[in-house]
Amino acid sequence: MAAELVEAKNMVMSFRVSDLQMLLGFVGRSKSGLKHELVTRALQLVQFDCSPEVFKKIKELYETRYAKKSSEVAQPPPPPQHRSAEPLPIHSSYDRGSTVPRTSISTTNIDYPALYGKYLNGLGRLPPKVAKPEVRLVKLPFYTTLDELLKPTELVPQNNEKLQESPCIFALTPKQVELIRNSRELQPGVKSVQVVLRICYTDTSSPQEDQYPPNIAVKVNHSYCSVPGYYPSNKPGVEPKRPCRPINLTHLMYLSATTNRITVTWGNYGKSYSVGLYLVRQMTSAELLQRLKTIGIKHPELCKALVKEKLRLDPDSEIATTGVRVSLICPLVKMRLSVPCRAETCAHLQCFDAVFYLQMNEKKPTWMCPVCDKPAPYDQLIIDGLLSKILTECEDADEIEYLVDGSWCPIRAEKERSCSPQCPILVLGSSDVNGLLPTPNGNSENGKATADVVDLTLDSSSSEEEEEEDEEEDDDEEGPQPKRRCSYEKGLVSAC
């Protein structure tokens, strides 16, 4: 076996760029880069994953390169129309105990990358000749993809055990290493440019969100990588949820041309999962906010037209809408809005604060509108230019009302608009010289006569009873006393 490895390395060293690309494409490796990068990748393939099929491919490329006929080359395969549709088995270097058929196949007129598809160390079976739809992962606002190191590839169980292991190896190019090393730190030890592992269901019908399989564990080289845990649940009978996010592998990788080995341990319970490796740049909420301020502001006139459209008279409606109220307080944090924002797909005019919305989704991504509880993804967010202008012009109100013509007016608090007492009192006549309020019985403490007080909250019956009591008191006193009566008719006294 050692002699075969030496022979394979010598043959690889003599390959041209086209030969190297053919070999790397045969096993699903990246074919981009300079020649020395391709040679390094091919030598790593020979050293770590030189299965009989790979060795045979190297010999065939070498023989084609120098136009030599080896005695070990078998007869060419039958024409394509008579060839079996079953894919050829490929065994990883990690399964060296298996028995591999020694049937040789000529490479003449065979497009091996198209035939074998993407393959990497047991992380996927060979697809049939008919191209199948590929698994796609949803785009994440906080991650910008710089390179795809491994396309989403199905995790295939190797036996009937519940706990499975799927290994893969890869090496970073010098350019990729430089990007990681020169990137800024989001926090101590965490680079903004990262190599991340993403896992999802094997479903090609639509872009898939990240979803972890049961009993997941990820080992990078010789150390296990931390995987997000479960959110605690305080409700009885409700299972805790697990935030499924990209798993950052960067801090455990060799940032050089050295080969990295990743092993994914997962539970085989019937559902199919796929994994992919990506070189990404992680964004912060502040960076997303700045991008939104640059490209996501909706002009005030367009927002005004939207208000008019909302308040336009509906001929089928019996009640005409003359205005709609909008709060200037963010429903998320109960504070005054600073950057009014909502999704383009939302039917309401009410906004929430973009600063807090992005910060909350950075910690726990849900991307749900806090007003209508419908999806509000980042690429559909807009900043309301009209409400932004109103916030700068109206600083003493927490609510405004949009009118049918697109204009607006502030709505003051009820306590500011009503300052009169709940029981208005009408004072007839003038108070004493000292400006003291008169007593209800019409006599002050010093014996001077004062004005009568009429309480408008009393009903007519109580007023008549008081008048009768006043007449009886007047009869008991010495001498006739002048009676003070209101010259206004009952029911016509104003409290203003």
Coordinates of C-alpha atoms in Angstrom, one line a residue:
M1 CA 0.0 0.0 0.0
A2 CA 2.9 2.4 0.8
A3 CA 4.3 1.7 -2.7
E4 CA 1.0 2.6 -4.3
L5 CA 0.9 5.9 -2.3
V6 CA 4.4 6.9 -3.5
E7 CA 3.5 6.0 -7.0
A8 CA 0.2 8.0 -6.8
K9 CA 2.0 11.0 -5.4
N10 CA 4.6 10.9 -8.2
M11 CA 1.9 10.7 -10.8
V12 CA 0.0 13.7 -9.3
M13 CA 3.2 15.8 -9.2
S14 CA 3.4 15.4 -13.0
F15 CA -0.2 16.4 -13.7
R16 CA -1.2 19.5 -15.6
V17 CA -3.9 21.9 -14.3
S18 CA -6.6 20.2 -16.4
D19 CA -5.6 16.8 -15.0
L20 CA -5.7 18.1 -11.4
Q21 CA -9.1 19.7 -11.9
M22 CA -10.4 16.5 -13.4
L23 CA -9.1 14.5 -10.4
L24 CA -10.5 17.0 -7.8
G25 CA -13.8 17.2 -9.6
F26 CA -14.0 13.4 -9.6
V27 CA -14.2 13.4 -5.8
G28 CA -16.2 16.6 -5.3
R29 CA -13.3 18.9 -4.2
S30 CA -12.9 22.5 -5.2
K31 CA -11.3 23.0 -8.6
S32 CA -10.5 26.7 -8.3
G33 CA -7.2 28.1 -7.4
L34 CA -3.6 28.3 -8.7
K35 CA -1.7 25.2 -9.7
H36 CA 0.2 24.8 -6.4
E37 CA -3.1 25.0 -4.6
L38 CA -4.5 22.3 -6.8
V39 CA -1.4 20.1 -6.3
T40 CA -1.6 20.5 -2.5
R41 CA -5.2 19.5 -2.5
A42 CA -4.6 16.5 -4.7
L43 CA -1.7 15.3 -2.5
Q44 CA -3.8 15.6 0.6
L45 CA -6.4 13.5 -1.2
V46 CA -3.8 10.8 -2.0
Q47 CA -2.5 10.8 1.6
F48 CA -5.9 10.7 3.4
D49 CA -8.4 9.3 1.0
C50 CA -6.7 7.2 -1.6
S51 CA -9.4 4.5 -2.2
P52 CA -9.0 2.0 -5.0
E53 CA -11.3 4.1 -7.2
V54 CA -9.3 7.3 -6.6
F55 CA -6.0 5.5 -7.3
K56 CA -7.4 4.0 -10.5
K57 CA -8.5 7.5 -11.6
I58 CA -5.0 8.8 -11.0
K59 CA -3.5 6.0 -13.1
E60 CA -6.0 6.6 -15.9
L61 CA -5.3 10.3 -16.0
Y62 CA -1.6 9.7 -15.9
E63 CA -1.8 7.1 -18.8
T64 CA -4.0 9.5 -20.8
R65 CA -1.5 12.3 -20.2
Y66 CA 1.5 10.3 -21.5
A67 CA -0.5 8.1 -24.0
K68 CA 0.8 4.9 -22.5
K69 CA -1.2 1.7 -22.3
S70 CA -0.8 -0.2 -19.1
S71 CA -1.2 -3.9 -19.0
E72 CA -3.6 -3.6 -16.0
V73 CA -6.2 -1.5 -18.0
A74 CA -9.3 -3.7 -18.7
Q75 CA -11.5 -3.6 -21.8
P76 CA -13.5 -0.5 -22.3
P77 CA -17.0 -0.5 -20.9
P78 CA -20.1 -1.3 -23.1
P79 CA -21.8 1.6 -24.9
P80 CA -23.8 4.0 -22.6
Q81 CA -27.2 2.6 -23.7
H82 CA -26.3 -0.9 -22.4
R83 CA -24.5 0.3 -19.2
S84 CA -26.2 -0.3 -15.8
A85 CA -27.9 2.8 -14.3
E86 CA -26.6 1.8 -10.8
P87 CA -23.9 4.2 -9.5
L88 CA -20.5 2.8 -8.8
P89 CA -19.6 2.3 -5.1
I90 CA -17.0 4.5 -3.7
H91 CA -15.4 3.7 -0.3
S92 CA -13.8 6.2 2.0
S93 CA -10.3 5.8 3.3
Y94 CA -11.8 5.5 6.7
D95 CA -13.4 2.1 5.7
R96 CA -10.3 0.3 4.6
G97 CA -11.5 -3.1 5.8
S98 CA -14.2 -3.3 3.0
T99 CA -13.8 -5.4 -0.1
V100 CA -13.8 -3.4 -3.3
P101 CA -14.4 -5.0 -6.7
R102 CA -11.4 -4.7 -8.9
T103 CA -13.3 -4.1 -12.1
S104 CA -11.5 -1.4 -14.1
I105 CA -13.3 1.2 -16.2
S106 CA -11.7 3.2 -18.9
T107 CA -12.1 7.0 -18.7
T108 CA -12.6 7.4 -22.5
N109 CA -15.5 9.8 -23.2
I110 CA -16.8 9.6 -19.7
D111 CA -17.5 12.9 -17.8
Y112 CA -16.6 11.7 -14.3
P113 CA -17.6 14.9 -12.4
A114 CA -21.1 14.7 -14.0
L115 CA -21.3 11.0 -13.3
Y116 CA -20.1 10.9 -9.8
G117 CA -21.3 14.3 -8.6
K118 CA -20.1 15.8 -5.3
Y119 CA -18.5 13.3 -3.0
L120 CA -16.6 13.9 0.2
N121 CA -15.6 11.1 2.5
G122 CA -18.9 9.3 3.0
L123 CA -21.0 12.5 3.5
G124 CA -23.1 11.5 0.5
R125 CA -23.9 8.7 -1.9
L126 CA -23.4 9.1 -5.6
P127 CA -26.4 10.6 -7.3
P128 CA -28.0 8.9 -10.3
K129 CA -27.2 10.1 -13.8
V130 CA -30.3 12.2 -13.9
A131 CA -29.5 15.5 -12.1
K132 CA -31.5 15.8 -8.8
P133 CA -32.5 19.2 -7.3
E134 CA -30.0 20.4 -4.7
V135 CA -30.7 21.2 -1.1
R136 CA -30.7 24.9 -0.5
L137 CA -30.3 26.7 2.8
V138 CA -32.1 30.0 3.6
K139 CA -30.0 33.2 3.5
L140 CA -29.2 34.5 7.0
P141 CA -29.1 38.3 7.4
F142 CA -26.3 38.1 9.9
Y143 CA -24.0 36.0 7.7
T144 CA -22.6 37.0 4.3
T145 CA -21.4 33.9 2.4
L146 CA -17.9 34.4 0.9
D147 CA -17.2 30.9 -0.3
E148 CA -18.9 27.5 -0.4
L149 CA -16.5 24.8 0.9
L150 CA -18.9 21.9 0.8
K151 CA -22.3 21.9 -0.9
P152 CA -25.2 20.6 1.2
T153 CA -24.5 16.9 1.3
E154 CA -26.7 14.2 2.8
L155 CA -25.7 12.4 6.0
V156 CA -25.9 8.7 5.0
P157 CA -26.0 6.1 7.8
Q158 CA -23.3 3.5 7.4
N159 CA -25.0 0.8 9.5
N160 CA -28.2 0.1 11.5
E161 CA -26.9 1.8 14.7
K162 CA -28.8 4.7 16.1
L163 CA -25.7 6.8 16.6
Q164 CA -23.8 7.5 13.3
E165 CA -20.5 9.2 12.5
S166 CA -19.8 11.0 9.2
P167 CA -16.3 12.3 8.7
C168 CA -14.9 14.7 6.1
I169 CA -11.6 16.4 5.4
F170 CA -10.7 19.7 3.7
A171 CA -8.0 22.3 3.6
L172 CA -8.3 26.1 3.3
T173 CA -6.5 27.9 0.5
P174 CA -3.9 30.6 1.4
K175 CA -6.4 33.3 0.4
Q176 CA -9.1 31.9 2.7
V177 CA -6.6 31.7 5.6
E178 CA -5.6 35.3 5.0
L179 CA -9.2 36.5 5.1
I180 CA -9.7 34.8 8.4
R181 CA -6.5 36.1 10.0
N182 CA -7.0 39.7 8.8
S183 CA -10.6 39.9 9.9
R184 CA -11.6 42.0 12.9
E185 CA -12.7 40.4 16.2
L186 CA -16.4 40.6 17.1
Q187 CA -15.3 39.6 20.6
P188 CA -12.2 38.2 22.1
G189 CA -11.3 35.0 20.2
V190 CA -14.2 35.3 17.7
K191 CA -13.3 36.5 14.2
S192 CA -15.8 38.1 11.9
V193 CA -14.7 35.8 9.0
Q194 CA -15.5 32.2 10.0
V195 CA -15.8 28.7 8.7
V196 CA -19.3 27.5 9.7
L197 CA -21.2 24.2 9.5
R198 CA -24.8 24.4 8.6
I199 CA -27.3 21.4 9.0
C200 CA -30.8 21.2 7.6
Y201 CA -33.4 18.7 6.5
T202 CA -32.8 17.0 3.1
D203 CA -35.6 18.7 1.3
T204 CA -35.3 20.2 -2.1
S205 CA -38.8 21.7 -2.4
S206 CA -37.8 25.1 -0.8
P207 CA -34.9 26.8 1.0
Q208 CA -34.4 25.1 4.3
E209 CA -33.8 26.6 7.7
D210 CA -31.0 25.3 10.0
Q211 CA -32.2 22.2 11.8
Y212 CA -30.0 19.9 14.0
P213 CA -30.5 16.2 14.1
P214 CA -30.9 14.4 17.5
N215 CA -27.7 13.7 19.5
I216 CA -25.6 16.0 17.4
A217 CA -21.9 16.5 18.2
V218 CA -19.3 18.1 16.1
K219 CA -15.6 17.3 16.4
V220 CA -13.0 19.4 14.7
N221 CA -9.5 17.7 14.5
H222 CA -9.1 16.6 18.1
S223 CA -11.6 18.8 20.0
Y224 CA -15.3 18.9 20.2
C225 CA -17.1 22.1 19.2
S226 CA -19.8 23.7 21.3
V227 CA -23.3 23.5 19.9
P228 CA -26.1 25.8 21.0
G229 CA -28.1 24.3 23.8
Y230 CA -31.8 24.4 24.5
Y231 CA -33.9 27.4 25.6
P232 CA -35.4 26.7 29.0
S233 CA -39.2 26.2 29.1
N234 CA -41.2 27.3 32.1
K235 CA -44.4 25.9 30.8
P236 CA -45.4 22.4 32.0
G237 CA -45.6 19.9 29.2
V238 CA -43.8 22.1 26.6
E239 CA -40.6 20.8 25.3
P240 CA -37.7 23.2 25.3
K241 CA -36.6 24.6 22.0
R242 CA -33.1 24.6 20.6
P243 CA -31.8 27.5 18.5
C244 CA -30.4 26.0 15.3
R245 CA -27.7 28.3 14.0
P246 CA -24.5 28.0 12.0
I247 CA -21.8 26.3 14.1
N248 CA -18.6 28.2 14.1
L249 CA -15.6 25.9 13.6
T250 CA -12.9 28.5 13.1
H251 CA -11.2 28.5 16.5
L252 CA -10.6 24.7 16.3
M253 CA -9.2 24.7 12.8
Y254 CA -5.7 24.7 11.4
L255 CA -5.3 28.1 9.7
S256 CA -2.7 26.8 7.3
A257 CA -2.5 24.4 4.4
T258 CA -2.8 21.5 6.9
T259 CA -5.8 19.3 6.4
N260 CA -8.7 19.7 8.8
R261 CA -10.9 16.7 9.7
I262 CA -14.5 17.2 10.8
T263 CA -16.6 14.4 12.3
V264 CA -20.4 14.9 12.7
T265 CA -22.0 12.5 15.2
W266 CA -25.8 12.3 14.8
G267 CA -28.8 10.2 15.7
N268 CA -30.3 8.1 12.9
Y269 CA -34.1 8.2 13.7
G270 CA -35.6 8.1 10.2
K271 CA -35.3 11.7 9.1
S272 CA -32.7 12.7 6.5
Y273 CA -30.3 15.6 7.1
S274 CA -27.7 17.4 5.0
V275 CA -24.6 19.4 6.0
G276 CA -22.7 22.1 4.3
L277 CA -19.5 24.1 5.0
Y278 CA -19.2 27.8 4.2
L279 CA -16.7 30.6 4.6
V280 CA -18.8 33.5 5.9
R281 CA -18.5 37.0 7.3
Q282 CA -20.6 37.5 10.4
M283 CA -22.4 40.9 10.7
T284 CA -23.6 42.8 13.7
S285 CA -26.9 44.5 14.4
A286 CA -25.2 47.9 14.1
E287 CA -23.9 47.0 10.6
L288 CA -27.3 45.8 9.5
L289 CA -28.9 49.0 10.8
Q290 CA -26.5 51.1 8.9
R291 CA -27.2 49.1 5.7
L292 CA -30.9 49.6 6.3
K293 CA -30.5 53.3 6.7
T294 CA -28.6 53.4 3.5
I295 CA -30.9 51.4 1.2
G296 CA -34.1 50.9 3.2
I297 CA -35.6 54.4 3.7
K298 CA -39.0 55.0 2.2
H299 CA -39.6 58.5 1.0
P300 CA -42.0 60.6 3.0
E301 CA -44.2 61.3 0.0
L302 CA -44.6 57.6 -0.7
C303 CA -45.5 57.0 2.9
K304 CA -48.0 59.9 2.7
A305 CA -49.6 58.2 -0.4
L306 CA -49.9 55.0 1.6
V307 CA -51.7 56.8 4.4
K308 CA -54.2 58.2 1.8
E309 CA -54.7 54.8 0.4
K310 CA -55.4 53.4 3.8
L311 CA -58.0 56.1 4.6
R312 CA -59.6 56.2 1.2
L313 CA -63.4 55.8 1.4
D314 CA -64.6 52.3 0.9
P315 CA -67.9 52.3 -1.1
D316 CA -68.9 49.0 0.6
S317 CA -68.3 50.4 4.1
E318 CA -71.2 52.1 5.9
I319 CA -68.8 54.0 8.2
A320 CA -66.3 56.4 6.7
T321 CA -62.8 56.4 8.3
T322 CA -61.7 59.9 8.9
G323 CA -58.4 59.1 10.6
V324 CA -56.1 56.5 12.0
R325 CA -54.0 56.8 15.2
V326 CA -50.4 55.7 15.3
S327 CA -48.4 55.5 18.5
L328 CA -44.9 57.0 18.7
I329 CA -44.0 54.4 21.3
C330 CA -42.2 51.2 20.3
P331 CA -44.3 48.1 21.1
L332 CA -41.1 46.2 21.8
V333 CA -39.5 48.3 24.6
K334 CA -42.2 50.8 25.4
M335 CA -39.9 53.7 24.6
R336 CA -40.2 56.5 22.0
L337 CA -39.3 55.5 18.5
S338 CA -35.9 56.5 17.2
V339 CA -35.8 54.6 13.8
P340 CA -39.4 53.8 12.8
C341 CA -39.5 50.6 10.9
R342 CA -41.9 47.9 9.6
A343 CA -42.1 45.2 6.9
E344 CA -43.1 46.1 3.4
T345 CA -45.7 43.3 3.6
C346 CA -47.3 44.6 6.8
A347 CA -50.8 46.0 6.3
H348 CA -50.6 48.4 9.3
L349 CA -49.0 51.9 9.6
Q350 CA -47.8 51.3 13.2
C351 CA -44.0 51.0 13.3
F352 CA -41.5 49.4 15.7
D353 CA -37.9 50.5 16.5
A354 CA -35.4 49.1 14.1
V355 CA -32.5 49.3 16.6
F356 CA -34.2 47.1 19.2
Y357 CA -35.7 44.8 16.6
L358 CA -32.3 44.0 15.1
Q359 CA -30.7 43.6 18.5
M360 CA -33.4 41.1 19.6
N361 CA -33.0 39.1 16.4
E362 CA -29.2 39.0 16.7
K363 CA -29.6 37.2 20.1
K364 CA -32.7 35.1 19.2
P365 CA -33.6 35.2 15.5
T366 CA -37.4 35.0 15.0
W367 CA -38.0 37.9 12.5
M368 CA -41.6 38.3 13.4
C369 CA -43.4 41.6 13.4
P370 CA -44.2 42.7 17.0
V371 CA -47.4 44.5 15.8
C372 CA -49.2 41.9 13.7
D373 CA -47.1 38.8 14.6
K374 CA -46.4 38.0 10.9
P375 CA -43.0 37.3 9.3
A376 CA -40.9 40.5 8.9
P377 CA -37.6 39.3 7.5
Y378 CA -34.7 41.7 7.2
D379 CA -34.8 42.0 3.4
Q380 CA -38.4 43.3 3.6
L381 CA -37.9 46.0 6.3
I382 CA -38.3 49.6 5.4
I383 CA -37.8 52.8 7.4
D384 CA -40.9 55.1 7.4
G385 CA -39.6 58.4 6.1
L386 CA -42.8 60.3 7.0
L387 CA -42.9 59.0 10.6
S388 CA -39.2 59.8 11.0
K389 CA -40.0 63.4 10.0
I390 CA -42.9 63.6 12.4
L391 CA -40.7 62.4 15.3
T392 CA -38.4 65.3 14.9
E393 CA -41.3 67.8 14.6
C394 CA -43.5 66.4 17.4
E395 CA -41.6 66.0 20.6
D396 CA -44.3 66.6 23.2
A397 CA -46.8 63.9 22.1
D398 CA -46.7 60.1 22.2
E399 CA -49.4 59.6 19.6
I400 CA -50.5 61.2 16.3
E401 CA -53.5 60.8 14.0
Y402 CA -53.2 60.6 10.2
L403 CA -56.0 62.4 8.4
V404 CA -57.6 61.5 5.0
D405 CA -55.5 64.1 3.1
G406 CA -52.3 62.6 4.4
S407 CA -51.7 65.3 7.0
W408 CA -51.3 64.6 10.7
C409 CA -52.0 66.1 14.1
P410 CA -50.7 65.3 17.6
I411 CA -52.9 63.7 20.2
R412 CA -52.3 65.1 23.6
A413 CA -52.8 63.2 26.8
E414 CA -56.3 63.5 28.4
K415 CA -55.0 65.0 31.6
E416 CA -53.4 67.9 29.7
R417 CA -56.6 68.7 27.8
S418 CA -58.9 68.7 30.9
C419 CA -57.8 70.9 33.8
S420 CA -61.3 71.8 35.3
P421 CA -62.5 70.0 38.5
Q422 CA -64.9 67.1 38.2
C423 CA -67.7 69.1 40.2
P424 CA -67.8 72.6 38.8
I425 CA -68.9 75.3 41.3
L426 CA -70.6 78.5 40.2
V427 CA -70.1 81.4 42.6
L428 CA -72.7 84.2 42.4
G429 CA -71.8 87.5 43.7
S430 CA -68.4 88.6 45.0
S431 CA -66.2 87.2 47.7
D432 CA -65.1 89.2 50.8
V433 CA -62.5 91.8 50.7
N434 CA -59.8 89.4 51.7
G435 CA -60.5 87.1 48.7
L436 CA -61.6 84.2 50.9
L437 CA -64.0 81.6 49.6
P438 CA -67.5 82.0 51.0
T439 CA -69.0 79.5 53.4
P440 CA -71.9 77.3 52.2
N441 CA -74.4 78.9 54.7
G442 CA -73.8 82.4 53.4
N443 CA -72.2 83.7 56.7
S444 CA -68.5 84.0 57.3
E445 CA -66.7 83.5 60.5
N446 CA -66.6 87.2 61.2
G447 CA -70.3 87.6 60.8
K448 CA -70.2 89.4 57.4
A449 CA -72.5 88.4 54.7
T450 CA -71.0 86.6 51.8
A451 CA -72.2 85.3 48.5
D452 CA -74.4 82.1 48.1
V453 CA -72.8 79.1 46.5
V454 CA -74.7 77.0 44.0
D455 CA -73.5 73.4 43.5
L456 CA -74.5 72.4 40.0
T457 CA -74.0 68.7 40.8
L458 CA -77.1 68.7 43.0
D459 CA -80.4 67.8 41.5
S460 CA -83.5 70.0 41.5
S461 CA -85.1 68.3 44.4
S462 CA -82.2 68.9 46.7
S463 CA -82.1 72.6 45.6
E464 CA -85.8 73.0 46.5
E465 CA -85.2 71.4 50.0
E466 CA -82.4 73.8 50.7
E467 CA -84.5 76.8 49.7
E468 CA -87.3 75.7 52.1
E469 CA -84.7 75.3 54.9
D470 CA -83.4 78.8 54.2
E471 CA -86.9 80.3 54.4
E472 CA -87.5 78.7 57.8
E473 CA -84.2 80.0 59.1
D474 CA -85.1 83.5 57.9
D475 CA -88.4 83.4 59.8
D476 CA -86.7 82.5 63.0
E477 CA -84.2 85.4 62.8
E478 CA -85.0 88.8 64.1
G479 CA -86.0 91.2 61.4
P480 CA -86.5 90.6 57.7
Q481 CA -83.4 89.4 55.9
P482 CA -82.8 90.1 52.1
K483 CA -83.0 86.9 50.1
R484 CA -80.3 86.4 47.4
R485 CA -81.7 84.4 44.5
C486 CA -80.2 83.6 41.2
S487 CA -81.8 85.6 38.4
Y488 CA -81.1 82.8 35.9
E489 CA -83.7 80.2 35.2
K490 CA -83.0 76.7 36.2
G491 CA -81.1 74.6 33.7
L492 CA -79.6 77.7 32.1
V493 CA -76.6 78.2 34.4
S494 CA -73.3 77.7 32.7
A495 CA -70.2 76.2 34.3
C496 CA -67.9 78.2 32.1

